[in-house]
mmCIF file of C-alpha atoms in Angstrom:
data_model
loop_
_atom_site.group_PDB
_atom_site.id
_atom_site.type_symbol
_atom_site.label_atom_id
_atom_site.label_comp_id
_atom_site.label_asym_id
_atom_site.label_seq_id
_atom_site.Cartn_x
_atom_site.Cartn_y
_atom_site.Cartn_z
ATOM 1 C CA UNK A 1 34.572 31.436 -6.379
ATOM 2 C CA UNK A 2 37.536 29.834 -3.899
ATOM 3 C CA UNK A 3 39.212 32.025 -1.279
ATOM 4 C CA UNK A 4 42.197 32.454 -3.519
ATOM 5 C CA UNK A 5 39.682 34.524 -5.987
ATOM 6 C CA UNK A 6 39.639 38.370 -6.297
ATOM 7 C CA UNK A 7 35.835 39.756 -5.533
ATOM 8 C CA UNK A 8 34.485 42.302 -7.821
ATOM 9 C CA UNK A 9 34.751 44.847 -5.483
ATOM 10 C CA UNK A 10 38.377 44.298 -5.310
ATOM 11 C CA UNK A 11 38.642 42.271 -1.943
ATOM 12 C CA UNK A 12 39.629 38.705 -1.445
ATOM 13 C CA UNK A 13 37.131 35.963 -1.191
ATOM 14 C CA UNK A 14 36.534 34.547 2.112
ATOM 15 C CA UNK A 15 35.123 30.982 3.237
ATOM 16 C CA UNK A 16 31.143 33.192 4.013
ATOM 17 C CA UNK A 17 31.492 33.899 -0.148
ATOM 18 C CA UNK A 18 31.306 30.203 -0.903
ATOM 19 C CA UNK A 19 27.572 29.211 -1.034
ATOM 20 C CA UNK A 20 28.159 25.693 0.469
ATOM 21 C CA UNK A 21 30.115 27.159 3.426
ATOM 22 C CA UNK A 22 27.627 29.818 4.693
ATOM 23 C CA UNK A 23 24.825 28.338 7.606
ATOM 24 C CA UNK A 24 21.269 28.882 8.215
ATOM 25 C CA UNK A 25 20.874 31.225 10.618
ATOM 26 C CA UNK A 26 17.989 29.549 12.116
ATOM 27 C CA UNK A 27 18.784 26.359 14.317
ATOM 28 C CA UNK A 28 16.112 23.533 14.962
ATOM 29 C CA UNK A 29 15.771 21.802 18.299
ATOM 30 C CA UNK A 30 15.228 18.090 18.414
ATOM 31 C CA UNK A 31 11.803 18.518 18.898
ATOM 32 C CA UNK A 32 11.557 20.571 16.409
ATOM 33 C CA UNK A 33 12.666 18.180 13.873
ATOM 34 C CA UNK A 34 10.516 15.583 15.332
ATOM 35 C CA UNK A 35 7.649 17.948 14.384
ATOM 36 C CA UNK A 36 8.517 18.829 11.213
ATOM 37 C CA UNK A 37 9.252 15.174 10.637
ATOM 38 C CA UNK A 38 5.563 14.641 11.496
ATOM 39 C CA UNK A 39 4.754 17.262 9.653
ATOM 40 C CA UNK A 40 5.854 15.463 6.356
ATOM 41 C CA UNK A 41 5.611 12.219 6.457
ATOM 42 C CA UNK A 42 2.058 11.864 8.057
ATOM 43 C CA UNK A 43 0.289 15.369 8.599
ATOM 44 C CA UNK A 44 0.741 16.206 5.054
ATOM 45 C CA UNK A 45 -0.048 12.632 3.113
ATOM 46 C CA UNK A 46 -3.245 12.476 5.291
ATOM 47 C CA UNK A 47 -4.492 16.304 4.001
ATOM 48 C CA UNK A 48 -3.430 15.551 0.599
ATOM 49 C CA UNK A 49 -5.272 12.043 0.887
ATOM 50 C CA UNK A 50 -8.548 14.153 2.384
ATOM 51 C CA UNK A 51 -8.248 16.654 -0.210
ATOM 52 C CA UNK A 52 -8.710 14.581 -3.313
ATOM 53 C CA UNK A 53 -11.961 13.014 -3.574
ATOM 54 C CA UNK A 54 -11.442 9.776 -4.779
ATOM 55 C CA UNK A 55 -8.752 8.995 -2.462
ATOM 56 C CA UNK A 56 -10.280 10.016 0.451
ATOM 57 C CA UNK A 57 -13.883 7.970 -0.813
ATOM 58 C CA UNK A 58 -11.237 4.949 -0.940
ATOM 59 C CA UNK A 59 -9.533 5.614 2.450
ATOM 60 C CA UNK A 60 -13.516 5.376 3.963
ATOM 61 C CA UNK A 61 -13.585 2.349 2.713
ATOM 62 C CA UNK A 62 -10.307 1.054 3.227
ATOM 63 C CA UNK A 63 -10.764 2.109 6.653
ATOM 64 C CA UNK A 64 -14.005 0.653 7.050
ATOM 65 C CA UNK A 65 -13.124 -2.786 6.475
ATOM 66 C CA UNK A 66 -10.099 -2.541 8.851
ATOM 67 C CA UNK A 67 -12.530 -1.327 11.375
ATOM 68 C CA UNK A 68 -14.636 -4.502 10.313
ATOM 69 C CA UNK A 69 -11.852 -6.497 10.687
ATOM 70 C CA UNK A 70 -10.205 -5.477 14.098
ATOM 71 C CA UNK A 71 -13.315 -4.253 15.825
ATOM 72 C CA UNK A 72 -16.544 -5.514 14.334
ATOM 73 C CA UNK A 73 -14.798 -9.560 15.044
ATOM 74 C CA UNK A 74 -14.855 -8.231 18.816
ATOM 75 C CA UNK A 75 -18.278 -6.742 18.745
ATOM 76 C CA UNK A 76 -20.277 -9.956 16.631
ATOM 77 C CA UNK A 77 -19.960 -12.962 17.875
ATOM 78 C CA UNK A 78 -19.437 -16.080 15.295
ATOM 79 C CA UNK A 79 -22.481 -17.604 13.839
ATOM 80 C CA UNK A 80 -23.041 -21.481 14.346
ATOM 81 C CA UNK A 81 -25.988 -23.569 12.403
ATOM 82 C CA UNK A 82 -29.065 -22.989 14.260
ATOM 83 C CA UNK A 83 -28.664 -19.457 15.002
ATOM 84 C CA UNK A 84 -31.689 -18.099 13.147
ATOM 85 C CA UNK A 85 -34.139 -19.364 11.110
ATOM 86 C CA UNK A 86 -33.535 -21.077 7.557
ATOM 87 C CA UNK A 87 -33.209 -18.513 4.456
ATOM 88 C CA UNK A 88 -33.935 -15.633 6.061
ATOM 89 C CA UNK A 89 -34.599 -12.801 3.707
ATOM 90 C CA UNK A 90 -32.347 -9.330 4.031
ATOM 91 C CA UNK A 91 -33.608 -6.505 6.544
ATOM 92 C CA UNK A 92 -36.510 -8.334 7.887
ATOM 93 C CA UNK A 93 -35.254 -8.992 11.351
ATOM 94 C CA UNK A 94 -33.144 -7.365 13.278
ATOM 95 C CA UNK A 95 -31.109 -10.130 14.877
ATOM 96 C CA UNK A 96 -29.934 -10.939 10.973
ATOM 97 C CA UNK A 97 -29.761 -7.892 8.920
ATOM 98 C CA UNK A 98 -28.184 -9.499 6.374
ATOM 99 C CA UNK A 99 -30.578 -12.682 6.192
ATOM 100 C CA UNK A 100 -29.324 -16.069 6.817
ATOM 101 C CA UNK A 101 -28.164 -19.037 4.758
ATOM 102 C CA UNK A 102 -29.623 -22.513 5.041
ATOM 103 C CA UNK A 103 -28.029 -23.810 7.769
ATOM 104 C CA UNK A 104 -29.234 -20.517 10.204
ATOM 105 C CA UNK A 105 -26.031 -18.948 10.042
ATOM 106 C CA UNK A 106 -25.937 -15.171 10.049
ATOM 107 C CA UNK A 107 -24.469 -13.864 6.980
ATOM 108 C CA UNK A 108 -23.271 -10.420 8.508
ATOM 109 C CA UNK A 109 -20.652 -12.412 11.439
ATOM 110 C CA UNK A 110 -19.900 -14.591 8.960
ATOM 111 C CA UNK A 111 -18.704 -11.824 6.527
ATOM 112 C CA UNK A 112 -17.519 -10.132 9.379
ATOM 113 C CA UNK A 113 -15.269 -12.761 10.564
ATOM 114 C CA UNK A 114 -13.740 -13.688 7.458
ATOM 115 C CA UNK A 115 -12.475 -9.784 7.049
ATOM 116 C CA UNK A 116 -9.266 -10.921 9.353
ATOM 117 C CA UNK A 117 -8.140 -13.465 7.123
ATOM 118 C CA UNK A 118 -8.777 -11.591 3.691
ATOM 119 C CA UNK A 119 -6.965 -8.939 5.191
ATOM 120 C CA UNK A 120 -3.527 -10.690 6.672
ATOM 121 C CA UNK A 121 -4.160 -12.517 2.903
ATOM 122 C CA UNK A 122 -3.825 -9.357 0.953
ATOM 123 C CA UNK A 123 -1.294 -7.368 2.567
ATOM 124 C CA UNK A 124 1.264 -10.305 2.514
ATOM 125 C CA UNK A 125 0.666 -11.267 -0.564
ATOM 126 C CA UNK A 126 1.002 -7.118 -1.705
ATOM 127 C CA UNK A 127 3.566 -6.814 0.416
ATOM 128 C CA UNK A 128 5.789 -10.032 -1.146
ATOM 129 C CA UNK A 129 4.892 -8.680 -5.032
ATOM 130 C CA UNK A 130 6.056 -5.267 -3.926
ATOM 131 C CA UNK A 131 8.733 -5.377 -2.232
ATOM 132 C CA UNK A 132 10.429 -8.541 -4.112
ATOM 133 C CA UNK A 133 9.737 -7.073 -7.180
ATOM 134 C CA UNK A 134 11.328 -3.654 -5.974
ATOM 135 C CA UNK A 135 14.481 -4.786 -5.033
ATOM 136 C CA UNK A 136 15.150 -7.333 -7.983
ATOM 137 C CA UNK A 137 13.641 -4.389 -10.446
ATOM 138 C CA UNK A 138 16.026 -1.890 -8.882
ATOM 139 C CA UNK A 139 19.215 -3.713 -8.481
ATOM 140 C CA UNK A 140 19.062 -5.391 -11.989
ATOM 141 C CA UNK A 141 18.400 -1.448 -13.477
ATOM 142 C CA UNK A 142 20.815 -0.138 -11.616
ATOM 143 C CA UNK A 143 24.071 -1.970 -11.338
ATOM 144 C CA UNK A 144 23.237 -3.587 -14.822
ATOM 145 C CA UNK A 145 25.884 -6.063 -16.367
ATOM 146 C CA UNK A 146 25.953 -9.286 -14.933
ATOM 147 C CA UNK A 147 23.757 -8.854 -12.278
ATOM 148 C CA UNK A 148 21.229 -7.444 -14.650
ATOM 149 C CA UNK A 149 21.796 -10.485 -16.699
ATOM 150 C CA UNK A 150 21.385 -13.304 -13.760
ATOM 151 C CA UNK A 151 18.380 -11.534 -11.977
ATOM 152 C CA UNK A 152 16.573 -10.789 -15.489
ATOM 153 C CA UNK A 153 17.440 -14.346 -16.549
ATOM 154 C CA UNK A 154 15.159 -15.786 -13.697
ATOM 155 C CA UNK A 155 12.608 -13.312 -14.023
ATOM 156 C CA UNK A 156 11.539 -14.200 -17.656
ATOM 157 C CA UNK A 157 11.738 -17.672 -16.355
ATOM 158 C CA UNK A 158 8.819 -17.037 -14.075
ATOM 159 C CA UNK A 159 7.061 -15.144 -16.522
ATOM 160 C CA UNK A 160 7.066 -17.790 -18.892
ATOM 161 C CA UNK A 161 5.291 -19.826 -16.250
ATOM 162 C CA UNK A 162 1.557 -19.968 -16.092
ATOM 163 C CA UNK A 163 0.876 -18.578 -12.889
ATOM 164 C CA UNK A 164 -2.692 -20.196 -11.588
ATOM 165 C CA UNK A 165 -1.445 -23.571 -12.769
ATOM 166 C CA UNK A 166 1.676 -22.516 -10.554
ATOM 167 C CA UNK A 167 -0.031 -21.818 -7.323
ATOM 168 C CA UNK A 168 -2.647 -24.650 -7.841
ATOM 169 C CA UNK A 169 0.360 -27.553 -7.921
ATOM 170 C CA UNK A 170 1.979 -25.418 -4.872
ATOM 171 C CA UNK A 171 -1.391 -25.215 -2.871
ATOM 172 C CA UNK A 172 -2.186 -28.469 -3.556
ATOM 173 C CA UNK A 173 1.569 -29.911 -2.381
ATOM 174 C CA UNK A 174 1.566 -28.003 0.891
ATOM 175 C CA UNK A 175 -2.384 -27.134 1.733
ATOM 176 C CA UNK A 176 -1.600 -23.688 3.249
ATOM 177 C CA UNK A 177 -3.830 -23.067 6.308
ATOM 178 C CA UNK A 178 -2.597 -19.124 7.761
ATOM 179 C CA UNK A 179 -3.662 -16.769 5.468
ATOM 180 C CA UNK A 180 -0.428 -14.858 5.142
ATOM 181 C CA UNK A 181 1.504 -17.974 3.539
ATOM 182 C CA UNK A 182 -1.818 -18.269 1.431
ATOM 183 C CA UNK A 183 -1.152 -14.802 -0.183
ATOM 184 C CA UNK A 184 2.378 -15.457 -0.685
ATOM 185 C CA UNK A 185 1.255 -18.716 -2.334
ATOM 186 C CA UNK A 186 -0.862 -16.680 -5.046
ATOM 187 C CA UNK A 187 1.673 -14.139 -5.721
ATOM 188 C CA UNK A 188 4.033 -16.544 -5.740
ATOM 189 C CA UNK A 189 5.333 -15.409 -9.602
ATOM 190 C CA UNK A 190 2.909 -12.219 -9.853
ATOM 191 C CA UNK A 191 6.282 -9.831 -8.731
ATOM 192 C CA UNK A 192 8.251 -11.093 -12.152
ATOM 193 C CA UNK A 193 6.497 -8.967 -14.497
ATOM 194 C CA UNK A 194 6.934 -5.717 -11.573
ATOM 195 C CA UNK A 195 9.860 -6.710 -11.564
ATOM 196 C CA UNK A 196 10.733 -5.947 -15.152
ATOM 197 C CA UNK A 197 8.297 -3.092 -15.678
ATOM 198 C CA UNK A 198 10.509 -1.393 -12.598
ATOM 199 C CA UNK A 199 14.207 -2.430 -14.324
ATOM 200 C CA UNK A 200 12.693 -0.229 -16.884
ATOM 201 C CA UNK A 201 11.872 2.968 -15.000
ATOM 202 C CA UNK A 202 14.996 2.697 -12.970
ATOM 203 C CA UNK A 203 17.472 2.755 -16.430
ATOM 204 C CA UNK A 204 16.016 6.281 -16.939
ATOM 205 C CA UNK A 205 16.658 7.331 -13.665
ATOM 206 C CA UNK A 206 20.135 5.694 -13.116
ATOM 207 C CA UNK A 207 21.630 8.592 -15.350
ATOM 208 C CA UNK A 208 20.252 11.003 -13.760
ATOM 209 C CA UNK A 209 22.506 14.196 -12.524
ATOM 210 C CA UNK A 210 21.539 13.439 -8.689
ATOM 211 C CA UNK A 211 22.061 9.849 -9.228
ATOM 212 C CA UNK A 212 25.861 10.439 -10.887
ATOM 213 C CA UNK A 213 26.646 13.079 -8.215
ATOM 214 C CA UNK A 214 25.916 10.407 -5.292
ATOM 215 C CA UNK A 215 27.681 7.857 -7.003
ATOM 216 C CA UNK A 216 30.681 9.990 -7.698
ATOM 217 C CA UNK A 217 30.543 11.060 -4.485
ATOM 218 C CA UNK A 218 31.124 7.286 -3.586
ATOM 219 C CA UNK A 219 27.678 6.606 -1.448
ATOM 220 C CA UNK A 220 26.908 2.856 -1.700
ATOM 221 C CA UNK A 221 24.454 1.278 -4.118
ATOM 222 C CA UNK A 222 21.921 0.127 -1.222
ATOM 223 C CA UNK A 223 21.880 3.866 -0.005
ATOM 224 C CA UNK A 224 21.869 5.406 -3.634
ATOM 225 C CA UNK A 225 18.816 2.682 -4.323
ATOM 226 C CA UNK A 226 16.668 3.680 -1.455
ATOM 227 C CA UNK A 227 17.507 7.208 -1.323
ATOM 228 C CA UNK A 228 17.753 8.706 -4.814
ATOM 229 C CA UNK A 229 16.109 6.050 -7.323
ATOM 230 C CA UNK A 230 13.036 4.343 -5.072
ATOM 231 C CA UNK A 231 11.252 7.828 -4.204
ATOM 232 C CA UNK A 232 11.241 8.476 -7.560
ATOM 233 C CA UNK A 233 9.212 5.249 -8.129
ATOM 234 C CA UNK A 234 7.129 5.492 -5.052
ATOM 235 C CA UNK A 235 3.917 6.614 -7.300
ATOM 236 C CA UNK A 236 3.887 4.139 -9.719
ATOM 237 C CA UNK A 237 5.061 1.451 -6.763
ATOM 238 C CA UNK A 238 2.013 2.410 -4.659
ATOM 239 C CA UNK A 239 -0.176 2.050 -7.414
ATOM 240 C CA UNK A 240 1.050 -1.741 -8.114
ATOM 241 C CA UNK A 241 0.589 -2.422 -4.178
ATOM 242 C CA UNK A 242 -3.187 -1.668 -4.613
ATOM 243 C CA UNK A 243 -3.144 -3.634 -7.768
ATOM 244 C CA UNK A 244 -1.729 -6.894 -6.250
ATOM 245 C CA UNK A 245 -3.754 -6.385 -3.488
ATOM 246 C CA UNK A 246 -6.907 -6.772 -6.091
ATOM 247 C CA UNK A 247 -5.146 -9.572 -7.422
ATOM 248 C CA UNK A 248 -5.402 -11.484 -4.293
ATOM 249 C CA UNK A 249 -8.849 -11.128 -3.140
ATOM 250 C CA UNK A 250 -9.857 -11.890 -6.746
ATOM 251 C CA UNK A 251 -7.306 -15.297 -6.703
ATOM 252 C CA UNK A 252 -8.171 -16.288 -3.436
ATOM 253 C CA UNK A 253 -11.925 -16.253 -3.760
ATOM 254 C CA UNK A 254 -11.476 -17.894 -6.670
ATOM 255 C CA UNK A 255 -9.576 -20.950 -5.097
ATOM 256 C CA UNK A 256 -11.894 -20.992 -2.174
ATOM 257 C CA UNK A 257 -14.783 -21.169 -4.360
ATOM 258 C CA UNK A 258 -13.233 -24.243 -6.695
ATOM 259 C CA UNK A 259 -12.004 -25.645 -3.685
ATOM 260 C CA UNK A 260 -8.836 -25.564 -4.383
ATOM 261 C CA UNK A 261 -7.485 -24.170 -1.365
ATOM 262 C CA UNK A 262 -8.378 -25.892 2.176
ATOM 263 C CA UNK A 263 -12.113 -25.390 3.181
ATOM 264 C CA UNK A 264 -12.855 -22.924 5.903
ATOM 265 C CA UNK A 265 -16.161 -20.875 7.434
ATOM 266 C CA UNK A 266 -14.413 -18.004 7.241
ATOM 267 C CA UNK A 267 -14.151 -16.457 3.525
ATOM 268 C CA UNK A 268 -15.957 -15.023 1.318
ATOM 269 C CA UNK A 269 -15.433 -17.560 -1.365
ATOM 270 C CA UNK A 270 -16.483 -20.414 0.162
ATOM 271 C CA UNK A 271 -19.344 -18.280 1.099
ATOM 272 C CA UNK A 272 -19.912 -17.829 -2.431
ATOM 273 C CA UNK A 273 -19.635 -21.934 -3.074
ATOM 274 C CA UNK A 274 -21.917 -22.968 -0.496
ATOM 275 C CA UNK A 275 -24.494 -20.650 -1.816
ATOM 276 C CA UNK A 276 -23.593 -21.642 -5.580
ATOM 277 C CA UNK A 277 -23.742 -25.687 -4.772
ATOM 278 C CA UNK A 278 -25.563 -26.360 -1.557
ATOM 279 C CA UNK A 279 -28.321 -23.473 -1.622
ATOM 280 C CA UNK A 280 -28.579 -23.209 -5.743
ATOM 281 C CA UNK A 281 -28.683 -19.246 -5.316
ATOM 282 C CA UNK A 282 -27.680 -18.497 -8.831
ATOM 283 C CA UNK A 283 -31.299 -19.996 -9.903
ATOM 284 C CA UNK A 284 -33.903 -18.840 -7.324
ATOM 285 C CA UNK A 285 -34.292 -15.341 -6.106
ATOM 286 C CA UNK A 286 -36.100 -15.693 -3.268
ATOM 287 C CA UNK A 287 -32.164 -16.516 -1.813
ATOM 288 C CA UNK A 288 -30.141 -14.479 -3.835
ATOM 289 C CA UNK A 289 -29.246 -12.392 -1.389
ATOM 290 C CA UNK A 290 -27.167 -15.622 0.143
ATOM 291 C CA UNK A 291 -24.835 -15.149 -3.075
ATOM 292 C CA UNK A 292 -24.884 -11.201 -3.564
ATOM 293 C CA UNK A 293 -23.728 -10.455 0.178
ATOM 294 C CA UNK A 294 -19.953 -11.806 -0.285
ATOM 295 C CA UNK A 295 -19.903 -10.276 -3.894
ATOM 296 C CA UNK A 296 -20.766 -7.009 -2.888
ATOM 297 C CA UNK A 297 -18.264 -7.160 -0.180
ATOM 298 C CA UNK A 298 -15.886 -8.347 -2.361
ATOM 299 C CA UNK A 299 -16.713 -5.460 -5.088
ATOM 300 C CA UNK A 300 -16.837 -2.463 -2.445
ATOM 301 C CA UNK A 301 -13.243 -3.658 -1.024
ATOM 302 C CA UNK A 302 -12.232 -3.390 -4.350
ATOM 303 C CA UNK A 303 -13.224 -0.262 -5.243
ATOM 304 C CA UNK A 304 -12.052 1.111 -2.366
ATOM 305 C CA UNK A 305 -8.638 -0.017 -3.428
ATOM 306 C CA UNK A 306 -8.640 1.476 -6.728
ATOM 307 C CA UNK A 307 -10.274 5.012 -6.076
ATOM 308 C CA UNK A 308 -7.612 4.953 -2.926
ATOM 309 C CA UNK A 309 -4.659 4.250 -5.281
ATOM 310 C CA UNK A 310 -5.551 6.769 -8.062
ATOM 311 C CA UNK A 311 -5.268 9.428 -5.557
ATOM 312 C CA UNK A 312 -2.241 8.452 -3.909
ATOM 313 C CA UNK A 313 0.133 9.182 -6.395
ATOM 314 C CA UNK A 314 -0.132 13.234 -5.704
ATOM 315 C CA UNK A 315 1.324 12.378 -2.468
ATOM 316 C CA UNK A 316 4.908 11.941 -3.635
ATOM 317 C CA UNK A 317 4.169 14.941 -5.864
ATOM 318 C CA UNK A 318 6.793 17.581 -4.732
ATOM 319 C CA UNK A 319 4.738 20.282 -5.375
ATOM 320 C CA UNK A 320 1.565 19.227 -3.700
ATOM 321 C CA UNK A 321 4.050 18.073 -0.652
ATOM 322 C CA UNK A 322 5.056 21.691 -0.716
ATOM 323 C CA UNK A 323 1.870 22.646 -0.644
ATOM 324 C CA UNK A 324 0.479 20.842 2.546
ATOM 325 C CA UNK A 325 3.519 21.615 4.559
ATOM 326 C CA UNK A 326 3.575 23.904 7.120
ATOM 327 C CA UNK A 327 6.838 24.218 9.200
ATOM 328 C CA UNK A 328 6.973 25.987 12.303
ATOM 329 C CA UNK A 329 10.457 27.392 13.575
ATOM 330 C CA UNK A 330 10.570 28.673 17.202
ATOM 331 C CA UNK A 331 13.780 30.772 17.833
ATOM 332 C CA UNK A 332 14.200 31.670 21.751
ATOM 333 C CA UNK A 333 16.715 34.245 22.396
ATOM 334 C CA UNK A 334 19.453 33.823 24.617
ATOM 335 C CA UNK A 335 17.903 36.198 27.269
ATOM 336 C CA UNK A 336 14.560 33.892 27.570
ATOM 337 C CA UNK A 337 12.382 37.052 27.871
ATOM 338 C CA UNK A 338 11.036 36.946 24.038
ATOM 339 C CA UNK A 339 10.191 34.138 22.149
ATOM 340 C CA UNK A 340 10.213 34.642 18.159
ATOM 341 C CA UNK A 341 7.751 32.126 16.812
ATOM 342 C CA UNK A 342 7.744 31.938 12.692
ATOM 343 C CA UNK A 343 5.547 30.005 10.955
ATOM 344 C CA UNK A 344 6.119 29.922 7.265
ATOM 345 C CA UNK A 345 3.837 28.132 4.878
ATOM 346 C CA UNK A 346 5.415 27.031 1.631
ATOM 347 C CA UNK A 347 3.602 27.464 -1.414
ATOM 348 C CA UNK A 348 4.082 27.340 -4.874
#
C-alpha cells in the first residue's frame, strides 16, 4: 500500500501503514546488543555443542589435548635418555606411567611435548584447505564466466596432480622445520577438490531470492559472499575443517615415520619409527606398549575430531539457534522509578 492509496476503511494511507516504515517499539542499549551478541554467537553454539552427545564427547577430547598441549608441556618436564630405566613396562611405576622406550625416555612427556607441534600442524594446515578452498569455491560459483573459467582451470590442474608425490618433492626441496609451514606443505593441493565440491553448492545458492535481492540492491560481491552465500555453507565447511584436520595428523605421521620430513623428538611419528626400527616393537610384546602409546594418541585425537564435527552442523541450524537463544530486553522508563525487564525465550 503507498500513501497515495485509499484504506479500506475509507482513509488515506499514511507512512505507519507501510510495514517497512513502522519501528520496534522496544530500543536496545549498547550493552544490550553486546549481550545478545554473546548470546548468539558463543552462549548458544556452546549449549547446542553440550546438548548433543557426540559433539560434546568430541569437544572433551578436543579440549583435552589442547589442555595437553598448553598446560601439560608446562607441568612435565622433557624426557632425556637416562631418565628411567630401559623398557619399562606401562603402569608399573609411578615416575613413568606410560613405560619407557629403550633409551629411558618417558613416553608420557614425550607424547606430551609433541602435542604443541601436532597441534600448530593441524590447524594451519585446516585452516589453509579451508579457507583457500572457500574463497576460490565461492568466487568461481558466484561471479561465474571468466573468472569461473581461470580459477576452475587451475583447480583441475592441481587435482590432476598426485598429491603425496607433491608434498614429498616440496618437503624434500625446502626441509620445513616450524610445524605450521609443515601443514601447509601437506595440504599444499588438498583445498582443489573443496574447492570444486564448494563451486557446486554455491551455483544453487547464487539464485537464490535473498541472494538476487542483495545483488539488485547493488551490495558488493565480497559482502554478498560472506554475508548471504558462506553461512549457508558453514555446515558442510565445518565439517571439511575437521576432515583436513584428520588429513594432517594422518600425512604427517606418515612422513615422520618414512622419514621423509626432518627428524625431531617431538612427534608422534617418529615415535612410532623408533619403536618400529630401533626397538622392533611390531615383533615382541613384552614392548608393545612403546608402539601402541603414539597410535592410541593418534586414534583418540581423531575420534575426537569426527564425533566433534558430526555434531557441529546443528549449530548453524536456524531452528536449533532459535532454540538456545534467550534474549533479554530491559526497558527503563523515563521516570527511573520502574524498571520493565522482559525476557522472551524463542522457541519453535
Amino acid at each position: 500500500m503507498s500513501p497515495t492509496e485509499k484504506r479500506t476503511d475509507g482513509g488515506n494511507a499514511d507512512a505507519s501503514d507501510l510495514p517497512f516504515e513502522q519501528l520496534s517499539p522496544d530500543t536496545m542499549t549498547r550493552g544490550e546488543r553486546y549481550r545478545s551478541t554473546i548470546q548468539e554467537w558463543v552462549i548458544a553454539p556452546i549449549q547446542i555443542i553440550w546438548s548433543d552427545r557426540r559433539a560434546r564427547v568430541g569437544s572433551i577430547i578436543i579440549l583435552f589435548y589442547i589442555l595437553m598441549g598448553t598446560v601439560g608441556v608446562m607441568l612435565v618436564p622433557p624426557t632425556q635418555p637416562g631418565d628411567g630405566a630401559q623398557l619399562i613396562k606401562p603402569f608399573q611405576n609411578f615416575a613413568h606411567p606410560l613405560g619407557t622406550d629403550n633409551l629411558g625416555d618417558d613416553l608420557l612427556a614425550r607424547t606430551i611435548h609433541a602435542t604443541p607441534a601436532m597441534l600448530e600442524m593441524i590447524t594451519a594446515g585446516a585452516l589453509f584447505t579451508t579457507v583457500l578452498a572457500t574463497i576460490v569455491g565461492a568466487l568461481s560459483g558466484y561471479k561465474g564466466g571468466n573468472i569461473d573459467r581461470i580459477l576452475m582451470t587451475i583447480t583441475d590442474i592441481l587435482i590432476t596432480i598426485p598429491g603425496l608425490p607433491l608434498v614429498i618433492v616440496i618437503a624434500v626441496i625446502l626441509n620445513p622445520k616450524e610445524p605450521w609451514m609443515v601443514g601447509i606443505i601437506l595440504t599444499i593441493n588438498a583445498w582443489a577438490g573443496l574447492a570444486r565440491a564448494i563451486r557446486s553448492q554455491v551455483l544453487t545458492l547464487r539464485n537464490e531470492s535473498f541472494v538476487e535481492a542483495s545483488r539488485l540492491m547493488g551490495i558488493s560481491t565480497p559482502t554478498i559472499i560472506l554475508k548471504d552465500i558462506v553461512p549457508g555453507l558453514m555446515p558442510y565447511i565445518t565439517v571439511n575443517f575437521v576432515n583436513s584436520a584428520r588429513g594432517v595428523i594422518f600425512s604427517s605421521v606418515a612422513l615422520y615415520f618414512l622419514g621423509i620430513l626432518p627428524f625431531t623428538n617431538r612427534n608422534w611419528g617418529v615415535m612410532l619409527n623408533l619403536a618400529y626400527s630401533t626397538g622392533g616393537a611390531l615383533y615382541s610384546i613384552n614392548i608393545i606398549h612403546w608402539l601402541l602409546v603414539p597410535m592410541i594418541t593418534i586414534i583418540l585425537l581423531s575420534l575426537g575430531l569426527i564425533l566433534f564435527a558430526q555434531g557441529t552442523d546443528r549449530i548453524f541450524n536456524p531452528r536449533v539457534r532459535a532454540r538456545h537463544m534467550t534474549v533479554n530486553t530491559e526497558q527503563f522508563e523515563e521516570d527511573g522509578e520502574s524498571r520493565i525487564t522482559t525476557e522472551s525465550q524463542i522457541k519453535n
